[in-house]
Amino acid sequence: MSADTQTSTEYIKHHLQNLTWGQLPEGYTRADGEVLETSTWTLAHSAQEAKDMGFWALNVDTVGVSLVLGALFLFLFSRAAKAASNGVPSGLVNFVEWIIEFIDSSVRGSFTARNALVAPLALTIFVWIFLMNLMDLVPIDWIPLLASSLGLHFFKAVPTTDPNATFGMSISVFLLVVYYSIKMKGLGGFVGELTLQPFGKFGLPANLFLEGVNLIAKPVSLALRLFGNMYAGEMIFILIALMGAAWAGASAGNAVLFGSQVLLSLGWGIFHILIVTLQAFIFMTLTIVYMDMAHQEHH
Amino acid sequence: MNINATLLAQAIMFALFVWFCMKYVWPPIIAALEARKKLIADGLAAADRGKHELELAAKRASETLVDAKQKAADIIAQAEKRSTQLIEEAKNEAKDEGDRMIAAAKAEIEQESHRAREALRGDVAALVVAGAGKVLRREVNPQAHADLLEAIKNEL
C-alpha cells in the first residue's frame, strides 16, 4: 500500500492508471487546483488529466518497460546469434536455440508458403509478449512503490495490460496480413475474397459484411484477448493485495487475511505462469495462421 | 486506459524489433542449426561407413585366418610325410649298414677261424709228429718218412 489514506477504490484505480505524458491546454485546472497559464507538456497527475491530454500523449511506463524488455530480448538473442556455431552450444546459446527451434517448428507446422519475415515475426511476438506478460509476476506494489519514491504518480509495470501495446502489435500484424493478401492475390483477388464469397456475386453486400467482420475481427480479437487476459490477471493480483492491505493492527482476523493473501498470490502466480506463456503462444500462433491465410488463394 | 500515441510508439518499436530480429538474430542461429544438423548427419554417415568397413575387415580377417589354417595344415601334413620318408630312408640305410657290418664281421670271423684252423692244423701236425716221434723214436726217421708225415698232415 502506497498510502494509508487510500481507499480500496483509489488503490485499484491508482494501479490501473498509466504514467501518461502529454500536453495540457492553456487555462486547464490541474488535479491539485493549479491553473495552467500556458499549454504545457507534462506528466498527468490524475486519470482525468491523462484523459484530457487526448490522443497525442504517451504512456511512458508502457513504452519504457516494453522498450527495455525488447532491448533485453534482442541483446540476449543477438549475443547468442553471434556465439552460435555448429559446435557444442553454451548455456545461453542452447536456450536461445531451443526457443528458435520451437518457433521454427510452429511456423513450419502452420505456415505453408515461403516468407522469410514470418519466423522472425513470430519469434519477436512470442518472446516480447512473454517478457511483457512476465512483468505481471513481479509483486504488484514493488514497481509502483519504487516509482513513487522517484516522484512518479503512477506506474503500470505490465505493458500488455495497456491496450495501446496489444493494439499496436495486432494492428501491425493486421497491416502485414492486408499487405501480403494484396501482394499474393493482387488487389482484385483480395477484394474478390472480401466480396464474392461465400454467396457468389449476387450476395455481394452480405458477402462484404460477413468477410469485413471476419477481417476486422482478427486484429481486434488478437489485441483484446491478450489485453483481457493480462488485465484480468492483474486485477486479481490487485484484489488479492487488498486483503493484506486491510491490516489494522495485530489481530486474528488480520493474520488470517494476511495469510490468505500470501497463499492466494502464490497460487494465482503459479497459475499465471501458464497464462503468461499461453497468451504469448496464442498471439504468435494466430499471427502465423493469419499470415498463412494471407498467402493462400482460398481459405 | 486511453488509446493514445502509445499505440503508434508500440507499433514502431514492434516493427524495429522484428526488423532487427529478421536481420541479426534469426538467420545466424538458423544457419548454425543447419550447419550442426549437417555435421551430425555427416558424422552419422561416417560412422555407418566405418561400421561397414569394420564388417568388411572382419570378414577379410576371418578369410585370412581360414587360409592360414589351411596352409598350416598343409605344411604340417607335408612335414609329416617328409619325416616318415626320412625315417624310412634312415631305417633302410641303417639296415644296409648293419648288413654290411654283419657281412664284414662274418668274413672276419671266417678268416679268423680259417687262420686258427690253419694254426691248429700245424700244431696238431707237430703234435702228432711229436707223439709219433715219441712212439717211434727209434723206428721212425723223420727225414725218411717225411713224405708219409706230409700225407698225414694234409689229411688233417
Tab-separated table of C-alpha atoms in Angstrom:
chain	number	residue	atom	x	y	z
A	1	MET	CA	0.000	0.000	0.000
A	2	SER	CA	1.434	3.306	-1.001
A	3	ALA	CA	-0.634	5.480	1.309
A	4	ASP	CA	-2.608	4.896	4.486
A	5	THR	CA	-5.353	7.243	3.459
A	6	GLN	CA	-6.132	5.391	0.206
A	7	THR	CA	-9.458	3.622	-0.046
A	8	SER	CA	-9.710	0.305	-1.878
A	9	THR	CA	-11.243	2.025	-4.883
A	10	GLU	CA	-8.452	4.568	-5.027
A	11	TYR	CA	-5.877	1.801	-4.670
A	12	ILE	CA	-7.368	-0.126	-7.598
A	13	LYS	CA	-7.744	2.960	-9.754
A	14	HIS	CA	-4.211	4.007	-8.949
A	15	HIS	CA	-2.910	0.647	-10.084
A	16	LEU	CA	-4.823	0.769	-13.340
A	17	GLN	CA	-3.595	4.217	-14.391
A	18	ASN	CA	-0.702	4.587	-16.799
A	19	LEU	CA	2.014	7.153	-16.348
A	20	THR	CA	0.948	9.456	-19.170
A	21	TRP	CA	2.969	12.267	-20.667
A	22	GLY	CA	1.164	14.760	-22.832
A	23	GLN	CA	0.055	18.330	-23.397
A	24	LEU	CA	-2.453	20.077	-21.168
A	25	PRO	CA	-4.139	23.119	-22.728
A	26	GLU	CA	-3.949	26.713	-21.558
A	27	GLY	CA	-6.270	27.557	-18.683
A	28	TYR	CA	-6.536	23.923	-17.585
A	29	THR	CA	-7.204	23.314	-13.885
A	30	ARG	CA	-4.926	20.557	-12.677
A	31	ALA	CA	-5.727	17.887	-10.094
A	32	ASP	CA	-4.126	19.910	-7.296
A	33	GLY	CA	-6.069	23.055	-8.223
A	34	GLU	CA	-3.271	24.774	-10.130
A	35	VAL	CA	-4.427	26.650	-13.236
A	36	LEU	CA	-2.068	26.487	-16.210
A	37	GLU	CA	-1.207	29.832	-17.802
A	38	THR	CA	0.182	28.333	-20.990
A	39	SER	CA	-0.301	24.934	-22.590
A	40	THR	CA	2.236	22.585	-21.017
A	41	TRP	CA	3.811	19.195	-21.820
A	42	THR	CA	3.811	17.322	-18.539
A	43	LEU	CA	3.100	14.053	-16.744
A	44	ALA	CA	-0.536	13.544	-15.798
A	45	HIS	CA	-1.261	13.664	-12.081
A	46	SER	CA	-4.699	12.077	-12.309
A	47	ALA	CA	-6.738	9.836	-14.562
A	48	GLN	CA	-8.785	12.844	-15.654
A	49	GLU	CA	-5.663	14.742	-16.704
A	50	ALA	CA	-4.440	11.737	-18.675
A	51	LYS	CA	-7.776	11.598	-20.422
A	52	ASP	CA	-7.759	15.295	-21.210
A	53	MET	CA	-4.369	15.017	-22.892
A	54	GLY	CA	-6.176	13.476	-25.853
A	55	PHE	CA	-4.592	11.218	-28.473
A	56	TRP	CA	-1.176	12.872	-28.646
A	57	ALA	CA	0.041	11.612	-25.305
A	58	LEU	CA	2.457	8.853	-24.446
A	59	ASN	CA	2.158	6.186	-21.765
A	60	VAL	CA	5.743	6.468	-20.580
A	61	ASP	CA	5.589	3.317	-18.436
A	62	THR	CA	4.252	1.141	-21.254
A	63	VAL	CA	6.732	2.430	-23.788
A	64	GLY	CA	9.627	2.364	-21.320
A	65	VAL	CA	9.056	-1.136	-19.968
A	66	SER	CA	8.359	-2.657	-23.366
A	67	LEU	CA	11.396	-0.910	-24.835
A	68	VAL	CA	13.639	-2.215	-22.047
A	69	LEU	CA	12.235	-5.736	-22.373
A	70	GLY	CA	12.505	-5.685	-26.163
A	71	ALA	CA	16.078	-4.458	-25.923
A	72	LEU	CA	16.850	-7.196	-23.385
A	73	PHE	CA	15.368	-9.783	-25.734
A	74	LEU	CA	17.314	-8.548	-28.734
A	75	PHE	CA	20.515	-8.170	-26.700
A	76	LEU	CA	20.413	-11.742	-25.426
A	77	PHE	CA	19.369	-13.213	-28.743
A	78	SER	CA	21.858	-11.283	-30.852
A	79	ARG	CA	24.618	-12.282	-28.424
A	80	ALA	CA	23.563	-15.883	-28.838
A	81	ALA	CA	23.390	-15.378	-32.606
A	82	LYS	CA	26.998	-14.144	-32.604
A	83	ALA	CA	28.155	-17.064	-30.479
A	84	ALA	CA	26.186	-19.677	-32.416
A	85	SER	CA	28.293	-22.191	-34.310
A	86	ASN	CA	27.981	-25.782	-35.388
A	87	GLY	CA	29.951	-26.871	-32.305
A	88	VAL	CA	28.691	-27.631	-28.812
A	89	PRO	CA	26.429	-24.724	-27.751
A	90	SER	CA	26.962	-22.906	-24.447
A	91	GLY	CA	24.116	-22.395	-21.961
A	92	LEU	CA	22.662	-19.179	-23.372
A	93	VAL	CA	23.090	-20.300	-26.978
A	94	ASN	CA	21.473	-23.603	-26.168
A	95	PHE	CA	18.499	-21.876	-24.565
A	96	VAL	CA	18.078	-19.486	-27.476
A	97	GLU	CA	18.397	-22.325	-29.980
A	98	TRP	CA	15.743	-24.224	-28.073
A	99	ILE	CA	13.305	-21.309	-28.396
A	100	ILE	CA	14.203	-20.754	-32.040
A	101	GLU	CA	13.646	-24.412	-32.876
A	102	PHE	CA	10.310	-24.294	-31.086
A	103	ILE	CA	9.246	-21.227	-33.089
A	104	ASP	CA	10.629	-22.723	-36.278
A	105	SER	CA	8.629	-25.917	-35.861
A	106	SER	CA	5.484	-23.883	-35.065
A	107	VAL	CA	5.982	-21.851	-38.242
A	108	ARG	CA	6.693	-24.947	-40.316
A	109	GLY	CA	3.567	-26.562	-38.903
A	110	SER	CA	1.149	-23.720	-39.679
A	111	PHE	CA	2.720	-21.668	-42.447
A	112	THR	CA	2.847	-23.353	-45.838
A	113	ALA	CA	4.084	-20.552	-48.095
A	114	ARG	CA	7.622	-19.184	-48.192
A	115	ASN	CA	8.244	-15.871	-46.456
A	116	ALA	CA	11.421	-15.001	-44.568
A	117	LEU	CA	9.509	-12.452	-42.464
A	118	VAL	CA	7.118	-14.811	-40.712
A	119	ALA	CA	9.516	-16.741	-38.483
A	120	PRO	CA	11.354	-13.676	-37.063
A	121	LEU	CA	7.959	-12.016	-36.656
A	122	ALA	CA	6.683	-14.991	-34.676
A	123	LEU	CA	9.854	-15.103	-32.579
A	124	THR	CA	9.620	-11.403	-31.735
A	125	ILE	CA	5.937	-11.675	-30.852
A	126	PHE	CA	6.415	-14.718	-28.658
A	127	VAL	CA	9.430	-13.579	-26.675
A	128	TRP	CA	8.448	-9.937	-26.389
A	129	ILE	CA	4.890	-10.675	-25.250
A	130	PHE	CA	6.180	-13.357	-22.917
A	131	LEU	CA	8.582	-10.919	-21.263
A	132	MET	CA	5.950	-8.190	-21.031
A	133	ASN	CA	3.448	-10.628	-19.531
A	134	LEU	CA	6.100	-11.867	-17.146
A	135	MET	CA	6.192	-8.415	-15.534
A	136	ASP	CA	2.848	-9.424	-14.061
A	137	LEU	CA	4.660	-11.810	-11.744
A	138	VAL	CA	6.660	-9.027	-10.126
A	139	PRO	CA	4.865	-8.358	-6.820
A	140	ILE	CA	2.158	-5.872	-7.584
A	141	ASP	CA	3.318	-2.994	-5.367
A	142	TRP	CA	7.064	-3.106	-5.854
A	143	ILE	CA	7.373	-1.191	-9.082
A	144	PRO	CA	4.700	1.460	-8.266
A	145	LEU	CA	6.353	1.965	-4.858
A	146	LEU	CA	9.752	2.350	-6.462
A	147	ALA	CA	8.247	4.804	-8.963
A	148	SER	CA	6.511	6.865	-6.312
A	149	SER	CA	9.766	7.072	-4.364
A	150	LEU	CA	11.211	8.592	-7.563
A	151	GLY	CA	8.360	11.108	-7.627
A	152	LEU	CA	6.191	9.444	-10.286
A	153	HIS	CA	2.469	9.377	-9.580
A	154	PHE	CA	1.626	6.249	-11.495
A	155	PHE	CA	3.459	3.297	-12.889
A	156	LYS	CA	1.850	0.334	-14.603
A	157	ALA	CA	4.568	-2.256	-14.972
A	158	VAL	CA	2.831	-4.696	-17.344
A	159	PRO	CA	2.749	-3.239	-20.862
A	160	THR	CA	0.275	-5.890	-22.084
A	161	THR	CA	-2.358	-4.569	-19.656
A	162	ASP	CA	-2.302	-1.396	-21.710
A	163	PRO	CA	-4.491	-1.823	-24.832
A	164	ASN	CA	-2.164	0.546	-26.677
A	165	ALA	CA	0.550	-2.105	-26.584
A	166	THR	CA	-1.639	-5.001	-27.656
A	167	PHE	CA	-3.390	-2.991	-30.365
A	168	GLY	CA	-0.055	-1.614	-31.523
A	169	MET	CA	1.063	-5.154	-32.254
A	170	SER	CA	-2.206	-6.538	-33.572
A	171	ILE	CA	-2.703	-3.609	-35.957
A	172	SER	CA	0.855	-4.083	-37.244
A	173	VAL	CA	0.077	-7.742	-37.819
A	174	PHE	CA	-3.193	-6.776	-39.482
A	175	LEU	CA	-1.421	-4.378	-41.852
A	176	LEU	CA	1.039	-7.129	-42.747
A	177	VAL	CA	-1.860	-9.510	-43.409
A	178	VAL	CA	-3.542	-6.981	-45.691
A	179	TYR	CA	-0.228	-6.167	-47.422
A	180	TYR	CA	0.609	-9.804	-48.139
A	181	SER	CA	-3.000	-10.592	-49.144
A	182	ILE	CA	-2.801	-7.889	-51.806
A	183	LYS	CA	0.752	-8.820	-52.785
A	184	MET	CA	-0.015	-12.528	-53.170
A	185	LYS	CA	-3.507	-12.370	-54.676
A	186	GLY	CA	-3.447	-8.954	-56.279
A	187	LEU	CA	-5.842	-6.171	-55.355
A	188	GLY	CA	-8.588	-7.855	-57.370
A	189	GLY	CA	-8.049	-11.157	-55.619
A	190	PHE	CA	-8.165	-9.526	-52.207
A	191	VAL	CA	-11.297	-7.543	-52.993
A	192	GLY	CA	-12.814	-10.622	-54.599
A	193	GLU	CA	-12.150	-12.615	-51.469
A	194	LEU	CA	-13.981	-9.947	-49.489
A	195	THR	CA	-16.972	-9.628	-51.819
A	196	LEU	CA	-17.514	-12.792	-53.885
A	197	GLN	CA	-17.806	-15.399	-51.168
A	198	PRO	CA	-19.485	-17.198	-49.530
A	199	PHE	CA	-22.671	-16.393	-51.519
A	200	GLY	CA	-21.363	-15.625	-55.004
A	201	LYS	CA	-21.551	-12.285	-56.783
A	202	PHE	CA	-25.289	-11.728	-56.266
A	203	GLY	CA	-24.926	-11.756	-52.497
A	204	LEU	CA	-22.269	-9.030	-52.629
A	205	PRO	CA	-23.457	-6.822	-49.732
A	206	ALA	CA	-23.905	-9.809	-47.455
A	207	ASN	CA	-20.515	-11.134	-48.503
A	208	LEU	CA	-18.827	-7.829	-47.846
A	209	PHE	CA	-20.473	-7.571	-44.444
A	210	LEU	CA	-19.526	-11.117	-43.385
A	211	GLU	CA	-15.989	-11.027	-44.736
A	212	GLY	CA	-15.483	-7.485	-43.447
A	213	VAL	CA	-16.425	-8.547	-39.943
A	214	ASN	CA	-14.189	-11.576	-40.356
A	215	LEU	CA	-11.266	-9.386	-41.398
A	216	ILE	CA	-11.703	-6.713	-38.725
A	217	ALA	CA	-12.247	-9.335	-36.026
A	218	LYS	CA	-8.674	-10.557	-36.499
A	219	PRO	CA	-6.750	-7.596	-35.062
A	220	VAL	CA	-9.476	-6.769	-32.542
A	221	SER	CA	-9.682	-10.281	-31.117
A	222	LEU	CA	-5.900	-10.649	-31.186
A	223	ALA	CA	-5.406	-7.480	-29.149
A	224	LEU	CA	-8.378	-7.846	-26.829
A	225	ARG	CA	-7.662	-11.482	-25.978
A	226	LEU	CA	-4.167	-10.662	-24.779
A	227	PHE	CA	-5.216	-7.420	-23.115
A	228	GLY	CA	-8.251	-9.019	-21.432
A	229	ASN	CA	-6.302	-11.949	-20.044
A	230	MET	CA	-3.475	-9.859	-18.681
A	231	TYR	CA	-5.794	-7.129	-17.385
A	232	ALA	CA	-7.939	-9.663	-15.562
A	233	GLY	CA	-4.876	-11.351	-14.130
A	234	GLU	CA	-3.524	-8.023	-12.939
A	235	MET	CA	-6.917	-7.184	-11.434
A	236	ILE	CA	-6.966	-10.404	-9.449
A	237	PHE	CA	-3.468	-9.671	-8.142
A	238	ILE	CA	-4.718	-6.241	-7.063
A	239	LEU	CA	-7.735	-7.745	-5.302
A	240	ILE	CA	-5.561	-10.296	-3.541
A	241	ALA	CA	-3.209	-7.486	-2.488
A	242	LEU	CA	-6.168	-5.674	-0.915
A	243	MET	CA	-6.612	-8.463	1.644
A	244	GLY	CA	-3.316	-7.789	3.333
A	245	ALA	CA	-3.839	-4.086	2.818
A	246	ALA	CA	-6.758	-4.242	5.238
A	247	TRP	CA	-4.168	-4.802	8.013
A	248	ALA	CA	-5.163	-2.732	11.026
A	249	GLY	CA	-3.086	-3.961	13.894
A	250	ALA	CA	-2.294	-7.475	15.069
A	251	SER	CA	-5.471	-9.483	15.419
A	252	ALA	CA	-6.588	-12.983	14.463
A	253	GLY	CA	-8.723	-11.671	11.565
A	254	ASN	CA	-5.890	-9.609	10.121
A	255	ALA	CA	-3.486	-12.524	10.438
A	256	VAL	CA	-5.919	-14.746	8.508
A	257	LEU	CA	-6.303	-12.085	5.810
A	258	PHE	CA	-2.564	-11.668	5.555
A	259	GLY	CA	-2.033	-15.429	5.338
A	260	SER	CA	-4.727	-15.718	2.674
A	261	GLN	CA	-3.018	-13.025	0.631
A	262	VAL	CA	0.277	-14.902	0.730
A	263	LEU	CA	-1.315	-18.206	-0.238
A	264	LEU	CA	-3.635	-16.762	-2.874
A	265	SER	CA	-0.985	-14.686	-4.589
A	266	LEU	CA	1.269	-17.728	-4.627
A	267	GLY	CA	-1.483	-19.875	-6.165
A	268	TRP	CA	-2.567	-17.260	-8.667
A	269	GLY	CA	1.070	-16.511	-9.517
A	270	ILE	CA	1.753	-20.155	-10.318
A	271	PHE	CA	-1.398	-20.349	-12.399
A	272	HIS	CA	-0.461	-17.097	-14.079
A	273	ILE	CA	2.834	-18.558	-15.326
A	274	LEU	CA	0.663	-20.735	-17.533
A	275	ILE	CA	-1.429	-17.798	-18.761
A	276	VAL	CA	1.662	-15.698	-19.430
A	277	THR	CA	3.150	-18.369	-21.690
A	278	LEU	CA	-0.137	-19.419	-23.209
A	279	GLN	CA	-1.158	-15.897	-24.242
A	280	ALA	CA	2.220	-15.256	-25.845
A	281	PHE	CA	1.900	-18.572	-27.670
A	282	ILE	CA	-1.674	-17.895	-28.819
A	283	PHE	CA	-0.783	-14.457	-30.158
A	284	MET	CA	2.156	-15.959	-32.034
A	285	THR	CA	0.229	-18.931	-33.438
A	286	LEU	CA	-2.703	-16.812	-34.595
A	287	THR	CA	-0.297	-14.398	-36.266
A	288	ILE	CA	1.268	-17.303	-38.147
A	289	VAL	CA	-2.156	-18.620	-39.130
A	290	TYR	CA	-3.344	-15.180	-40.326
A	291	MET	CA	-0.156	-14.767	-42.339
A	292	ASP	CA	-0.698	-18.216	-43.819
A	293	MET	CA	-4.259	-17.290	-44.783
A	294	ALA	CA	-2.937	-14.124	-46.411
A	295	HIS	CA	-0.677	-16.269	-48.593
A	296	GLN	CA	-3.377	-18.768	-49.610
A	297	GLU	CA	-5.597	-18.443	-52.626
A	298	HIS	CA	-8.678	-19.839	-50.881
A	299	HIS	CA	-9.411	-20.309	-47.244
B	1	MET	CA	-6.697	3.013	-20.387
B	2	ASN	CA	-6.891	5.734	-23.025
B	3	ILE	CA	-5.957	4.964	-26.589
B	4	ASN	CA	-3.247	7.463	-27.443
B	5	ALA	CA	0.009	7.853	-29.325
B	6	THR	CA	1.474	4.972	-27.295
B	7	LEU	CA	-0.207	2.817	-29.910
B	8	LEU	CA	1.998	4.297	-32.625
B	9	ALA	CA	5.103	4.091	-30.451
B	10	GLN	CA	4.437	0.414	-29.756
B	11	ALA	CA	3.829	-0.303	-33.433
B	12	ILE	CA	7.076	1.430	-34.428
B	13	MET	CA	9.022	-0.405	-31.718
B	14	PHE	CA	7.462	-3.659	-32.811
B	15	ALA	CA	8.451	-3.041	-36.427
B	16	LEU	CA	12.030	-2.193	-35.401
B	17	PHE	CA	12.314	-5.282	-33.212
B	18	VAL	CA	11.020	-7.523	-35.979
B	19	TRP	CA	13.416	-5.933	-38.450
B	20	PHE	CA	16.363	-6.387	-36.100
B	21	CYS	CA	15.351	-9.958	-35.380
B	22	MET	CA	14.999	-10.707	-39.071
B	23	LYS	CA	18.393	-9.245	-39.890
B	24	TYR	CA	20.643	-10.121	-36.957
B	25	VAL	CA	19.049	-12.862	-34.868
B	26	TRP	CA	17.144	-15.361	-36.970
B	27	PRO	CA	19.496	-16.022	-39.929
B	28	PRO	CA	22.743	-16.716	-37.992
B	29	ILE	CA	21.077	-19.023	-35.484
B	30	ILE	CA	19.180	-20.946	-38.151
B	31	ALA	CA	22.402	-21.158	-40.177
B	32	ALA	CA	24.238	-22.529	-37.124
B	33	LEU	CA	21.465	-25.048	-36.512
B	34	GLU	CA	21.538	-26.163	-40.139
B	35	ALA	CA	25.332	-26.428	-40.068
B	36	ARG	CA	25.191	-28.533	-36.917
B	37	LYS	CA	22.468	-30.708	-38.422
B	38	LYS	CA	24.699	-31.299	-41.443
B	39	LEU	CA	27.700	-32.001	-39.212
B	40	ILE	CA	25.737	-34.573	-37.250
B	41	ALA	CA	24.347	-36.151	-40.418
B	42	ASP	CA	27.863	-36.357	-41.866
B	43	GLY	CA	29.145	-37.841	-38.634
B	44	LEU	CA	26.425	-40.475	-38.645
B	45	ALA	CA	27.123	-41.287	-42.277
B	46	ALA	CA	30.847	-41.601	-41.496
B	47	ALA	CA	30.023	-43.843	-38.557
B	48	ASP	CA	27.891	-46.017	-40.833
B	49	ARG	CA	30.683	-46.176	-43.355
B	50	GLY	CA	33.144	-47.080	-40.592
B	51	LYS	CA	30.859	-49.825	-39.379
B	52	HIS	CA	30.546	-51.204	-42.876
B	53	GLU	CA	34.311	-51.119	-43.296
B	54	LEU	CA	34.734	-52.847	-39.976
B	55	GLU	CA	32.414	-55.600	-41.127
B	56	LEU	CA	34.385	-55.983	-44.337
B	57	ALA	CA	37.663	-56.061	-42.405
B	58	ALA	CA	36.290	-58.685	-40.034
B	59	LYS	CA	35.207	-60.767	-42.990
B	60	ARG	CA	38.604	-60.364	-44.596
B	61	ALA	CA	40.325	-61.264	-41.353
B	62	SER	CA	38.299	-64.438	-40.933
B	63	GLU	CA	39.021	-65.384	-44.535
B	64	THR	CA	42.732	-64.851	-43.971
B	65	LEU	CA	42.523	-66.906	-40.809
B	66	VAL	CA	40.868	-69.804	-42.617
B	67	ASP	CA	43.523	-69.549	-45.346
B	68	ALA	CA	46.314	-69.536	-42.801
B	69	LYS	CA	44.854	-72.519	-41.008
B	70	GLN	CA	44.603	-74.387	-44.303
B	71	LYS	CA	48.181	-73.527	-45.151
B	72	ALA	CA	49.412	-74.569	-41.726
B	73	ALA	CA	47.590	-77.884	-42.029
B	74	ASP	CA	49.187	-78.422	-45.450
B	75	ILE	CA	52.614	-77.624	-44.107
B	76	ILE	CA	52.158	-79.971	-41.175
B	77	ALA	CA	50.970	-82.757	-43.479
B	78	GLN	CA	53.926	-82.188	-45.754
B	79	ALA	CA	56.301	-82.173	-42.837
B	80	GLU	CA	54.842	-85.398	-41.520
B	81	LYS	CA	55.189	-87.008	-44.902
B	82	ARG	CA	58.732	-85.801	-45.193
B	83	SER	CA	59.617	-87.023	-41.735
B	84	THR	CA	58.231	-90.519	-42.352
B	85	GLN	CA	60.155	-90.538	-45.570
B	86	LEU	CA	63.345	-89.526	-43.765
B	87	ILE	CA	62.780	-92.108	-41.079
B	88	GLU	CA	62.206	-94.746	-43.762
B	89	GLU	CA	65.390	-93.745	-45.530
B	90	ALA	CA	67.353	-93.766	-42.300
B	91	LYS	CA	65.953	-97.141	-41.447
B	92	ASN	CA	66.950	-98.551	-44.813
B	93	GLU	CA	70.384	-97.043	-44.579
B	94	ALA	CA	70.864	-98.375	-41.093
B	95	LYS	CA	69.721	-101.794	-42.220
B	96	ASP	CA	72.151	-101.768	-45.146
B	97	GLU	CA	74.955	-100.586	-42.897
B	98	GLY	CA	74.102	-103.288	-40.391
B	99	ASP	CA	74.009	-105.908	-43.111
B	100	ARG	CA	77.312	-104.698	-44.359
B	101	MET	CA	78.853	-104.783	-40.880
B	102	ILE	CA	77.417	-108.205	-40.283
B	103	ALA	CA	78.858	-109.411	-43.550
B	104	ALA	CA	82.256	-107.907	-42.710
B	105	ALA	CA	82.158	-109.419	-39.242
B	106	LYS	CA	81.200	-112.772	-40.705
B	107	ALA	CA	84.057	-112.563	-43.202
B	108	GLU	CA	86.497	-111.671	-40.450
B	109	ILE	CA	85.216	-114.479	-38.286
B	110	GLU	CA	85.595	-116.835	-41.239
B	111	GLN	CA	89.103	-115.589	-41.778
B	112	GLU	CA	89.957	-115.879	-38.087
B	113	SER	CA	88.561	-119.410	-37.848
B	114	HIS	CA	90.384	-120.323	-41.008
B	115	ARG	CA	93.574	-118.926	-39.631
B	116	ALA	CA	93.002	-120.664	-36.282
B	117	ARG	CA	92.290	-123.898	-38.105
B	118	GLU	CA	95.480	-123.467	-40.112
B	119	ALA	CA	97.411	-122.846	-36.921
B	120	LEU	CA	95.736	-125.769	-35.219
B	121	ARG	CA	96.391	-127.930	-38.173
B	122	GLY	CA	100.084	-127.043	-37.939
B	123	ASP	CA	100.058	-127.519	-34.194
B	124	VAL	CA	98.261	-130.898	-34.490
B	125	ALA	CA	100.669	-131.992	-37.167
B	126	ALA	CA	103.578	-131.013	-34.991
B	127	LEU	CA	101.890	-132.687	-32.026
B	128	VAL	CA	101.238	-135.840	-33.997
B	129	VAL	CA	104.728	-135.802	-35.260
B	130	ALA	CA	105.989	-135.234	-31.745
B	131	GLY	CA	103.689	-138.006	-30.426
B	132	ALA	CA	104.551	-140.315	-33.228
B	133	GLY	CA	108.148	-139.326	-32.796
B	134	LYS	CA	107.964	-140.233	-29.168
B	135	VAL	CA	106.308	-143.517	-30.110
B	136	LEU	CA	108.505	-144.213	-32.989
B	137	ARG	CA	111.569	-142.518	-31.704
B	138	ARG	CA	113.635	-145.047	-32.589
B	139	GLU	CA	111.996	-146.593	-35.567
B	140	VAL	CA	110.995	-143.584	-37.385
B	141	ASN	CA	113.325	-141.269	-39.047
B	142	PRO	CA	111.619	-138.008	-39.751
B	143	GLN	CA	113.684	-137.465	-42.822
B	144	ALA	CA	112.986	-140.998	-44.118
B	145	HIS	CA	109.266	-140.725	-43.554
B	146	ALA	CA	108.787	-137.130	-44.387
B	147	ASP	CA	106.503	-137.924	-47.328
B	148	LEU	CA	104.356	-140.060	-45.070
B	149	LEU	CA	104.109	-137.299	-42.432
B	150	GLU	CA	103.259	-134.799	-45.028
B	151	ALA	CA	100.472	-137.045	-46.270
B	152	ILE	CA	99.076	-137.274	-42.718
B	153	LYS	CA	99.356	-133.569	-42.199
B	154	ASN	CA	97.338	-132.948	-45.327
B	155	GLU	CA	94.662	-135.341	-44.244
B	156	LEU	CA	94.076	-133.368	-41.017
